[in-house]
Short mmCIF file of C-alpha atoms and ligand atoms in Angstrom, two decimals:
data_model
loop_
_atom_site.label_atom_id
_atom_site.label_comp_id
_atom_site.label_asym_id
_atom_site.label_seq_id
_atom_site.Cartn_x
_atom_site.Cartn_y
_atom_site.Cartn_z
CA UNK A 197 21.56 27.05 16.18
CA UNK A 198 22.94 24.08 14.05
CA UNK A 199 20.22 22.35 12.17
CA UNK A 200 20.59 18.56 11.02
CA UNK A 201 18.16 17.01 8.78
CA UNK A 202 16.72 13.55 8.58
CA UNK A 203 18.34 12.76 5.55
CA UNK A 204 20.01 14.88 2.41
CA UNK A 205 21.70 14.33 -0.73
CA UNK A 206 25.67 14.32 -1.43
CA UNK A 207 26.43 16.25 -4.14
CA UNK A 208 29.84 16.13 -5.42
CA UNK A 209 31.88 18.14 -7.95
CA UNK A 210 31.78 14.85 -10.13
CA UNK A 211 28.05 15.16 -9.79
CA UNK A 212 27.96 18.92 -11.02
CA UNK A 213 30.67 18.30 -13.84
CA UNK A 214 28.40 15.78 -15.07
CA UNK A 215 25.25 17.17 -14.96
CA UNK A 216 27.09 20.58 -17.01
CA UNK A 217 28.78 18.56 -19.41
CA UNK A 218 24.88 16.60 -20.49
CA UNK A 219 23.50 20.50 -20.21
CA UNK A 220 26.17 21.72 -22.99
CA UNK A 221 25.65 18.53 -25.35
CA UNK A 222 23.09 17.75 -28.10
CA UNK A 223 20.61 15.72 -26.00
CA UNK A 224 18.91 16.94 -23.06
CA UNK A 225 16.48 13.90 -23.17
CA UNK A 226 16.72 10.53 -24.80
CA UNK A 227 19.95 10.65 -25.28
CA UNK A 228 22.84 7.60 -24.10
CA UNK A 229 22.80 9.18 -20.53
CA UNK A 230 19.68 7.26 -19.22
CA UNK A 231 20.91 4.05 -20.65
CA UNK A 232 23.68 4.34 -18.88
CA UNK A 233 22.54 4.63 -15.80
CA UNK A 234 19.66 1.94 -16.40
CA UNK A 235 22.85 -0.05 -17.68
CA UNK A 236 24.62 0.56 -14.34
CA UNK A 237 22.09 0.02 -11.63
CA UNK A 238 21.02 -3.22 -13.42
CA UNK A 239 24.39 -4.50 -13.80
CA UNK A 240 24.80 -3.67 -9.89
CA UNK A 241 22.02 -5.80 -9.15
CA UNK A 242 22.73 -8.57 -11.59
CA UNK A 243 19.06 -7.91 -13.21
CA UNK A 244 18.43 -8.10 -16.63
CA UNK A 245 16.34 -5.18 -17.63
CA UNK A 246 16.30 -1.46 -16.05
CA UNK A 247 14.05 1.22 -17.03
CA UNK A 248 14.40 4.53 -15.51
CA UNK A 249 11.54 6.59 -14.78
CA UNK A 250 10.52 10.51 -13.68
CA UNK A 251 10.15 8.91 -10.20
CA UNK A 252 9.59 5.95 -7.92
CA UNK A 253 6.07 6.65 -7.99
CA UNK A 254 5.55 6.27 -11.89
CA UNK A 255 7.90 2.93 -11.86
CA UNK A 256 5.47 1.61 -9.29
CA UNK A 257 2.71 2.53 -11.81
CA UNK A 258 3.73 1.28 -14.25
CA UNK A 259 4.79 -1.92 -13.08
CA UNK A 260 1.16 -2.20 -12.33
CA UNK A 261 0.42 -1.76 -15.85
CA UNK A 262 2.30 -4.09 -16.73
CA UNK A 263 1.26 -6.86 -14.68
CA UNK A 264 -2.56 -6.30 -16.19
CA UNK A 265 -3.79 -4.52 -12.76
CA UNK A 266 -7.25 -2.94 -13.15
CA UNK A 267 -10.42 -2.62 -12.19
CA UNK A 268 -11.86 -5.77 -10.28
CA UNK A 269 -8.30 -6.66 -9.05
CA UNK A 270 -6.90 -5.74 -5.62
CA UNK A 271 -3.58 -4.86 -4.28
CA UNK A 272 -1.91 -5.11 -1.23
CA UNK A 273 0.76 -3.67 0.51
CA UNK A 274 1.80 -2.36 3.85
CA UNK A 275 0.12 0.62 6.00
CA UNK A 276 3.55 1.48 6.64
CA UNK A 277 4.68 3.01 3.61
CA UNK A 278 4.87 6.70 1.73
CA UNK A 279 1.43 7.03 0.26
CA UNK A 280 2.34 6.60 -3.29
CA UNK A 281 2.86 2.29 -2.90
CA UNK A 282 -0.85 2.44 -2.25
CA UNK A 283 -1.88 5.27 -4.90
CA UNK A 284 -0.38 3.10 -7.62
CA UNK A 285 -2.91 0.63 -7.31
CA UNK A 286 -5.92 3.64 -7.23
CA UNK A 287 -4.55 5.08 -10.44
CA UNK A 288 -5.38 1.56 -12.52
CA UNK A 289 -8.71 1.31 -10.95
CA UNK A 290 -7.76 -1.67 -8.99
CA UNK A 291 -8.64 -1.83 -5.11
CA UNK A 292 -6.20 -1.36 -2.23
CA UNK A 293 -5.83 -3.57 0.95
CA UNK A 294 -3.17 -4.21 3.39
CA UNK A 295 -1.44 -6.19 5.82
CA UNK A 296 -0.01 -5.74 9.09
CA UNK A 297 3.80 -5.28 9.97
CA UNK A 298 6.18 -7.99 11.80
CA UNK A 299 6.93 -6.19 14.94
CA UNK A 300 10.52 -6.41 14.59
CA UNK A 301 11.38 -5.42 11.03
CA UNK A 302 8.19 -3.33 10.45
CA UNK A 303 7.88 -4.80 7.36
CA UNK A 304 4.88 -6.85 5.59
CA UNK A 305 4.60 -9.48 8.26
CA UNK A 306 4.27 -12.98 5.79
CA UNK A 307 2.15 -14.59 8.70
CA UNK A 308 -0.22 -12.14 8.36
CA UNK A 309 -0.30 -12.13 5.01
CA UNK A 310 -0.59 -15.41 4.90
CA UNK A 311 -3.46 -15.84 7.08
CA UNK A 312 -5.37 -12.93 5.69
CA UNK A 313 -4.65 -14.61 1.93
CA UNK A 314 -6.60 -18.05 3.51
CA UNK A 315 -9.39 -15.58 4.22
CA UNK A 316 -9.48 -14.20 0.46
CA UNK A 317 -9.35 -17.31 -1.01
CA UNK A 318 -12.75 -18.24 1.20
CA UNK A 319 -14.19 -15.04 -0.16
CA UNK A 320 -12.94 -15.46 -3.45
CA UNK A 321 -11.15 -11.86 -3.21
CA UNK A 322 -7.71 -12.62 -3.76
CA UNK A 323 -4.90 -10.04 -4.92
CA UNK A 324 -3.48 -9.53 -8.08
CA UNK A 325 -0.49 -7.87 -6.71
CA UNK A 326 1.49 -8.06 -3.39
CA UNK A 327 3.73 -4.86 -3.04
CA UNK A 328 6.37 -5.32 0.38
CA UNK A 329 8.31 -1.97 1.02
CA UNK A 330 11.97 -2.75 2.38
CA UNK A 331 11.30 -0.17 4.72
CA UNK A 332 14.09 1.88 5.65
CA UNK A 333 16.30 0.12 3.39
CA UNK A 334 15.73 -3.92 5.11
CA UNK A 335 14.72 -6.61 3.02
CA UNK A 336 10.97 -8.06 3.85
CA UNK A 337 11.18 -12.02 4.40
CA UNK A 338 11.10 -12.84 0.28
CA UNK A 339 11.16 -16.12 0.53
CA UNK A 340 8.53 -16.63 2.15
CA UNK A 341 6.46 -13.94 0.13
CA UNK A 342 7.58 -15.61 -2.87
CA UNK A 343 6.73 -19.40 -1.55
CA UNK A 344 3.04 -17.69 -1.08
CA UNK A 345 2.85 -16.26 -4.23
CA UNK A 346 3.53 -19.23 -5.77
CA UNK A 347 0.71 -21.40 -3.81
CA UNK A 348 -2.26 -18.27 -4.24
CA UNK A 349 -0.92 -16.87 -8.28
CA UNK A 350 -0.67 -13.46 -6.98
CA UNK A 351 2.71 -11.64 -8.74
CA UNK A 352 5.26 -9.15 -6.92
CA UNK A 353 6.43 -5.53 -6.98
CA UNK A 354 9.12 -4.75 -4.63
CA UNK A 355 9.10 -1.51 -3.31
CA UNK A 356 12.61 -0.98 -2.70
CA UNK A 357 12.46 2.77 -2.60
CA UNK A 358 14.63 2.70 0.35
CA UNK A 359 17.18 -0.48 -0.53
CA UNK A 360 19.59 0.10 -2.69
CA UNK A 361 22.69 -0.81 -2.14
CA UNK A 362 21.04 -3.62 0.21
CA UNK A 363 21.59 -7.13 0.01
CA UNK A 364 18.70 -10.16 0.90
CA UNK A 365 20.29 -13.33 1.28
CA UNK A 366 23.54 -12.37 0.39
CA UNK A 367 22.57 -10.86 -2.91
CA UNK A 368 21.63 -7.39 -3.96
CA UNK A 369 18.36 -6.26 -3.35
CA UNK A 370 16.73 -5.52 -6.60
CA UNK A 371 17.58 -8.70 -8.43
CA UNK A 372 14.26 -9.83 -9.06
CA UNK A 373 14.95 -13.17 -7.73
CA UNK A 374 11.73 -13.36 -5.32
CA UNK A 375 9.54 -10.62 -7.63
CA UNK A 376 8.15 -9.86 -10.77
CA UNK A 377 9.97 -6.18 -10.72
CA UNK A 378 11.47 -3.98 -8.20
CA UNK A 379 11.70 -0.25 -8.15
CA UNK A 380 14.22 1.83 -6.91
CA UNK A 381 13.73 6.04 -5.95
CA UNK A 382 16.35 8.91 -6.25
CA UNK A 383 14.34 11.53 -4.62
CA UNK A 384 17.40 13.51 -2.73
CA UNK A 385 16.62 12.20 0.60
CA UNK A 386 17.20 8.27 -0.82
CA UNK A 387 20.51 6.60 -0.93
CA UNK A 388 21.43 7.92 -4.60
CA UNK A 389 19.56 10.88 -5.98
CA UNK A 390 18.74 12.13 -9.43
CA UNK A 391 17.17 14.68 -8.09
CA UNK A 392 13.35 13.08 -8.89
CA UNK A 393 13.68 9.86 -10.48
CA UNK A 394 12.84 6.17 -10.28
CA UNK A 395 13.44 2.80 -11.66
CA UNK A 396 11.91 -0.34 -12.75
CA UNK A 397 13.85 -3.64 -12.85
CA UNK A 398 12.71 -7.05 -13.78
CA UNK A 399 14.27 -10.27 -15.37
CA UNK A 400 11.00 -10.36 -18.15
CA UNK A 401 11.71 -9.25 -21.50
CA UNK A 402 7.81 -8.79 -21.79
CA UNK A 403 6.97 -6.86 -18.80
CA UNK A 404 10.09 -4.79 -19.53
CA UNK A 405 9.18 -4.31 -23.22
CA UNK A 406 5.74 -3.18 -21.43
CA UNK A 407 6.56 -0.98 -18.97
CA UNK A 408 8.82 0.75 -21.91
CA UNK A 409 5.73 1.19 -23.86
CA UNK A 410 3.96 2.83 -20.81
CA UNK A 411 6.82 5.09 -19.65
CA UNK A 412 6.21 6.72 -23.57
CA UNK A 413 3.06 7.55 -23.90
CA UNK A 414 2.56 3.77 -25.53
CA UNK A 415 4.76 4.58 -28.39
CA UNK A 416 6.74 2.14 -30.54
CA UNK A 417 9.57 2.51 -33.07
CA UNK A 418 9.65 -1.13 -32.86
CA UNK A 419 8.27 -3.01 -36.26
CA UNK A 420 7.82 -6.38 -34.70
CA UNK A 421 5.17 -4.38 -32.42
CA UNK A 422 3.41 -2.58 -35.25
CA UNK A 423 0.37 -3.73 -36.85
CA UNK A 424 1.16 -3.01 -40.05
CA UNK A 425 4.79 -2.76 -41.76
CA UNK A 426 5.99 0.97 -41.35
CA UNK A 427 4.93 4.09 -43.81
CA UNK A 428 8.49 5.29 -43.54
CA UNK A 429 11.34 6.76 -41.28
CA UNK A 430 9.38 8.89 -39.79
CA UNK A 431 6.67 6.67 -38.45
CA UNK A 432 5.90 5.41 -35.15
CA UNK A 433 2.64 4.20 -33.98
CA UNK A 434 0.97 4.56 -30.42
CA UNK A 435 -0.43 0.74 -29.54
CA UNK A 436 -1.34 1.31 -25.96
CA UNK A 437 -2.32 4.39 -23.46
CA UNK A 438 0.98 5.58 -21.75
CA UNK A 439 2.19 8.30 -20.19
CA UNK A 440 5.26 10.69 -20.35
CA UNK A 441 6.89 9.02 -17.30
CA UNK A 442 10.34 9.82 -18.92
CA UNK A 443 14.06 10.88 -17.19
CA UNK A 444 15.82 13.61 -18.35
CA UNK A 445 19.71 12.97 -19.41
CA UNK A 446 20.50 15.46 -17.14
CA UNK A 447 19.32 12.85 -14.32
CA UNK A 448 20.58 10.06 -16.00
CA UNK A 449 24.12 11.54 -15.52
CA UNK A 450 23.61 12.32 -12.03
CA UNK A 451 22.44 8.69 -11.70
CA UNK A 452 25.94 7.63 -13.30
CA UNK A 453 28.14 9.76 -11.26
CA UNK A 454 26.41 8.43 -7.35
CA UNK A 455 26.62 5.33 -8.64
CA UNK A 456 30.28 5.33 -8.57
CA UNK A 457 29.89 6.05 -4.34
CA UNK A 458 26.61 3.70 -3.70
CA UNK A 459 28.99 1.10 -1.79
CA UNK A 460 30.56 4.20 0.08
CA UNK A 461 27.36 5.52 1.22
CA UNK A 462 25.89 2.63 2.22
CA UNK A 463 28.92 1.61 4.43
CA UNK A 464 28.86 4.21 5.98
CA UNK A 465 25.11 4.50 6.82
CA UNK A 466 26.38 1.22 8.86
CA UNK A 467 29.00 2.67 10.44
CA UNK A 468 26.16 5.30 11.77
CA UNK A 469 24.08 2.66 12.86
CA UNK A 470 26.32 1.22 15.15
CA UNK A 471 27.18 3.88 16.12
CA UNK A 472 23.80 4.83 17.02
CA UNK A 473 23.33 0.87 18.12
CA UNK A 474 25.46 1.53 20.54
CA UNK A 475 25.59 4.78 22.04
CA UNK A 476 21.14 4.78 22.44
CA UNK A 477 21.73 1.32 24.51
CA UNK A 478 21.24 2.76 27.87
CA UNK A 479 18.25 5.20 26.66
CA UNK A 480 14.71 3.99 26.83
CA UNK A 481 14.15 3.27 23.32
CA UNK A 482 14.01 0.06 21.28
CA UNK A 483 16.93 0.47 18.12
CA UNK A 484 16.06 -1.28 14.64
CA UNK A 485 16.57 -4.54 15.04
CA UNK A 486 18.11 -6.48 12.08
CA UNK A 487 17.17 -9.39 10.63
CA UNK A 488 20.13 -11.82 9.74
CA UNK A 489 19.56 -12.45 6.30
CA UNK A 490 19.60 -9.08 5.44
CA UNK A 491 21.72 -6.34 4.96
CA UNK A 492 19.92 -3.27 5.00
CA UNK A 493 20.63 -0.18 2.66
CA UNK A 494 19.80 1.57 5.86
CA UNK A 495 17.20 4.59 4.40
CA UNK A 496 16.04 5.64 7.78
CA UNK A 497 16.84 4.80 10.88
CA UNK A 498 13.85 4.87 13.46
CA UNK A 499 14.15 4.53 17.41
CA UNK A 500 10.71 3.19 18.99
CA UNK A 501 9.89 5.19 22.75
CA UNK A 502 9.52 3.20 25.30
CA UNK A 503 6.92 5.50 26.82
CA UNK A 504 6.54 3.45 29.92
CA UNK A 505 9.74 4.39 30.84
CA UNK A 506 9.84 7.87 30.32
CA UNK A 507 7.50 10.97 31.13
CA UNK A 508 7.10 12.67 27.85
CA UNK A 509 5.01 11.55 25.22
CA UNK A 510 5.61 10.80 21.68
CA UNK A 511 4.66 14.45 20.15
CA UNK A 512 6.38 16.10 23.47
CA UNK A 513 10.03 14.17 22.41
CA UNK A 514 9.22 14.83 19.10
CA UNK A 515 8.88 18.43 19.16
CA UNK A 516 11.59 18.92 22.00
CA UNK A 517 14.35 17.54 19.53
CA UNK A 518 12.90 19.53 16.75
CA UNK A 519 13.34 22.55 18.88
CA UNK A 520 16.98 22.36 19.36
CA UNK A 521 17.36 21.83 15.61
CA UNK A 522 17.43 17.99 14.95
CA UNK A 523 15.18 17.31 11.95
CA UNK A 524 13.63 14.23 13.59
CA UNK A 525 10.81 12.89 11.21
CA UNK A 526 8.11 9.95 10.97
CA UNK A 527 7.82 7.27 8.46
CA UNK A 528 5.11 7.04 8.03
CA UNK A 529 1.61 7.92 9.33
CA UNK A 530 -0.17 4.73 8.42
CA UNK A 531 -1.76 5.15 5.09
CA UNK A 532 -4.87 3.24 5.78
CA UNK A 533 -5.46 6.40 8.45
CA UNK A 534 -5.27 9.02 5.83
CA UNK A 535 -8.57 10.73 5.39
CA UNK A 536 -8.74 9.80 1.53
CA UNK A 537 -8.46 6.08 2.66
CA UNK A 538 -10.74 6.51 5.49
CA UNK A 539 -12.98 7.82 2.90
CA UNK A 540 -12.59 3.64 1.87
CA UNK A 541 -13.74 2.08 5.39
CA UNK A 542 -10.62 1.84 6.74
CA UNK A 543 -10.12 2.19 10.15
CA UNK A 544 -7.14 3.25 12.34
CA UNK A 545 -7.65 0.11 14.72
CA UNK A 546 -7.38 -2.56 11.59
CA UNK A 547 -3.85 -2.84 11.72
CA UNK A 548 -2.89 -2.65 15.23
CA UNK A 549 1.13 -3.19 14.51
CA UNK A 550 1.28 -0.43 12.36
CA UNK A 551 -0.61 2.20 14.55
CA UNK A 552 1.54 0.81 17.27
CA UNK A 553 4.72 1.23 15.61
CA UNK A 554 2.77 5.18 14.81
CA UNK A 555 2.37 5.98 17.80
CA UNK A 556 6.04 5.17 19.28
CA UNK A 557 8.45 6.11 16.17
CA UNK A 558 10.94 9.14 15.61
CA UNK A 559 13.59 8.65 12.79
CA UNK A 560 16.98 10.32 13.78
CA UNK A 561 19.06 11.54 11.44
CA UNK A 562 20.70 8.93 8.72
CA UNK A 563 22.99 10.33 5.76
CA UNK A 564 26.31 9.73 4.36
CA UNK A 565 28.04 13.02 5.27
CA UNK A 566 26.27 12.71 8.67
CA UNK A 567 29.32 13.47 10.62
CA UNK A 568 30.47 11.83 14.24
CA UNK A 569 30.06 14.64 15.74
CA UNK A 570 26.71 15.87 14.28
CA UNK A 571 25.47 12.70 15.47
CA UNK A 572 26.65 12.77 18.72
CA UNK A 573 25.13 16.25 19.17
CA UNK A 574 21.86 14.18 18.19
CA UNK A 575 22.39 11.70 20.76
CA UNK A 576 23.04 14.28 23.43
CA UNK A 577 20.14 16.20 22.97
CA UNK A 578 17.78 12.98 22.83
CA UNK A 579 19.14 11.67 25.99
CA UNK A 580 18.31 15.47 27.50
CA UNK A 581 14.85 15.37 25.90
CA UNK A 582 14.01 11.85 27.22
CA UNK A 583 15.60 12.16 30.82
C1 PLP B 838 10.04 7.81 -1.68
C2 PLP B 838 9.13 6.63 -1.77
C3 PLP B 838 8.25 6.43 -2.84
C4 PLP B 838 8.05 7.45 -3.91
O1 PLP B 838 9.22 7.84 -4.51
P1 PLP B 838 9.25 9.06 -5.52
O2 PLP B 838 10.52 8.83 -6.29
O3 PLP B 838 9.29 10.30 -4.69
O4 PLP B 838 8.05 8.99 -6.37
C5 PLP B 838 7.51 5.28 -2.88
N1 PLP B 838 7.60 4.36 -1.91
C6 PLP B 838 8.41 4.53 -0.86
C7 PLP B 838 8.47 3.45 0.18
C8 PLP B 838 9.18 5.68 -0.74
O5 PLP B 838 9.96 5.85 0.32
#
């Protein structure tokens, strides 16, 4: 039986020459590969400073880190999101809240976030840090994130794990323009892999020359950020509490080589949406809708059940198309309802968009070298399962 996954990486014989050529040179890490590629994704993006990271998860820490988040402070993000947007915040000491989805994008609804903000400020618990997740590669609503961010002094991190590629407004996602910094992930299932890998953009020479600091275990070979002049060529001094967050130049050359085929991949991850758009009309489920300012870098790409018209339930469809070998998946299980956040006082029932959106959502298959014909073999067995 064929099996088709969710999502996978493209690995081309550019890709392998690359990575061999970095494995039979002088420098395995820290040398001009990761450069490059922080060179290439921020020119891309039009942003001024990239750092690459070990993976999206680290960049989102230490983007924390460098916006001063710690204990006393709270974040907030979305429920729907991978785990780690939340963790970030846990790993500073700072405090983790959330805000409900827009039931169309399924992204940080602003209302909401807006009316729970008017709450904090009555309670004098405001955040420190608002993280939105483009989830499955669409832009949140930035503006308006950014207008409120600007009226209640909280600062930005976009997760863009999934977006990019993407564009907000007619310009690529990951420009900063509406955020402090945004962070990209090349785990293989994202648009571009390095295998694991992450990175942290932002237009501020300081929080860049930060972050930098906390990606190295708070090292500096800098002498304007040494406290004394230096004891020689050999010296460095450690002038904050990092971490080895580091990429390998073996990644970084990866990184270079799918860059060259971002644009390709990401056209035709539209080309499979409309395909799918189109072909999943007549079935009872609701498509991702679009928003018109955005063009998404198209991650994932979930179908909602529309259970009241069919007589299998979520789990039944689920495991059906699993059966016959298509490698359906969920993104995500809220992560307010995971038993560590529970642990918090959390409940399921606090964020009734997102457990809605749970309770209904299968994401098909979505990758570049998805072929027309694979995906039509996923579209024939979904319209079996659901009949
Ligand atoms: C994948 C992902 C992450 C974590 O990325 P890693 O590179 O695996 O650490 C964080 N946030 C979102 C939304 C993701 O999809």
């Amino acid at each position: 039986m064929q099996h088709i996954p969710y999502g996978r990486q493209d690995i081309t014989q550019a890709d392998v020459d690359a990575v061999l050529t970095v494995l039979q040179s002088d420098f395995l890490t820290q040398g001009p590969k990761v450069p490059a590629f922080e060179h290439a994704v921020a020119s891309y993006c039009g942003t001024k400073h990239a750092l690459a990271v070990n993976s999206a998860t680290s960049a989102l820490h230490i983007a924390c880190l460098a916006l001063d988040l710690g204990p006393g402070d709270w974040l907030w993000t979305s429920p729907i999101t991978f785990v780690a947007t939340a963790n970030c915040a846990l790993y500073c000491g700072a405090k983790v809240d959330f805000v409900d989805i827009d039931f169309r994008t399924y992204n940080l609804c602003p209302q909401a976030l807006e009316r729970k903000l008017e709450q904090a400020e009555r309670e004098g618990k405001l955040p420190k840090v608002v993280v939105p997740i483009h989830l499955c590669g669409q832009p949140c609503d930035m503006k308006a994130i950014h207008s409120l961010a600007v009226r209640y002094g909280f600062k930005i991190i976009e997760d863009a794990s999934h977006a990019i590629g993407g564009r907000y407004k007619g310009k690529p996602i990951g420009n900063c323009e509406y955020s402090d910094i945004t962070v990209f992930s090349f785990h293989p299932v994202k648009i571009i892999t390095t295998a694991e890998g992450g990175m942290a953009l932002t237009n501020s020479a300081e929080l860049a020359s930060k972050m930098s600091l906390f990606r190295s275990h708070g090292i500096t070979r800098d002498p304007a950020q040494m406290t004394h002049k230096t004891d020689g060529p050999w010296y460095y001094q450690q002038i904050e509490l990092g971490y080895n967050y580091r990429m390998t130049e073996l990644q970084g050359a990866l990184g270079v080589s799918q860059m060259e085929r971002l644009d390709a991949y990401v056209t035709r991850r539209h080309q499979l949406a409309r395909r799918y758009d189109e072909l999943l009309a007549k079935l009872p489920v609701t498509t991702p809708w679009q928003h018109p300012d955005s063009y998404s870098g198209l991650h994932l790409y979930p179908i909602r059940l529309q259970l009241d018209k069919i007589t299998k339930g979520h789990r039944q469809v689920f495991e059906s198309l699993r059966e016959q070998g298509i490698g359906v998946n969920l993104h995500y299980i809220p992560v307010h309802s995971q038993p560590f956040y529970q642990r918090m006082g959390f409940k399921s029932a606090d964020f009734p968009q997102a457990q809605a959106y749970y309770r209904e959502a299968i994401s098909l298959p979505m990758f570049a070298t998805l072929t027309d014909v694979q995906q039509d073999a996923v579209i024939r067995i979904l319209a079996e399962v659901l009949e």
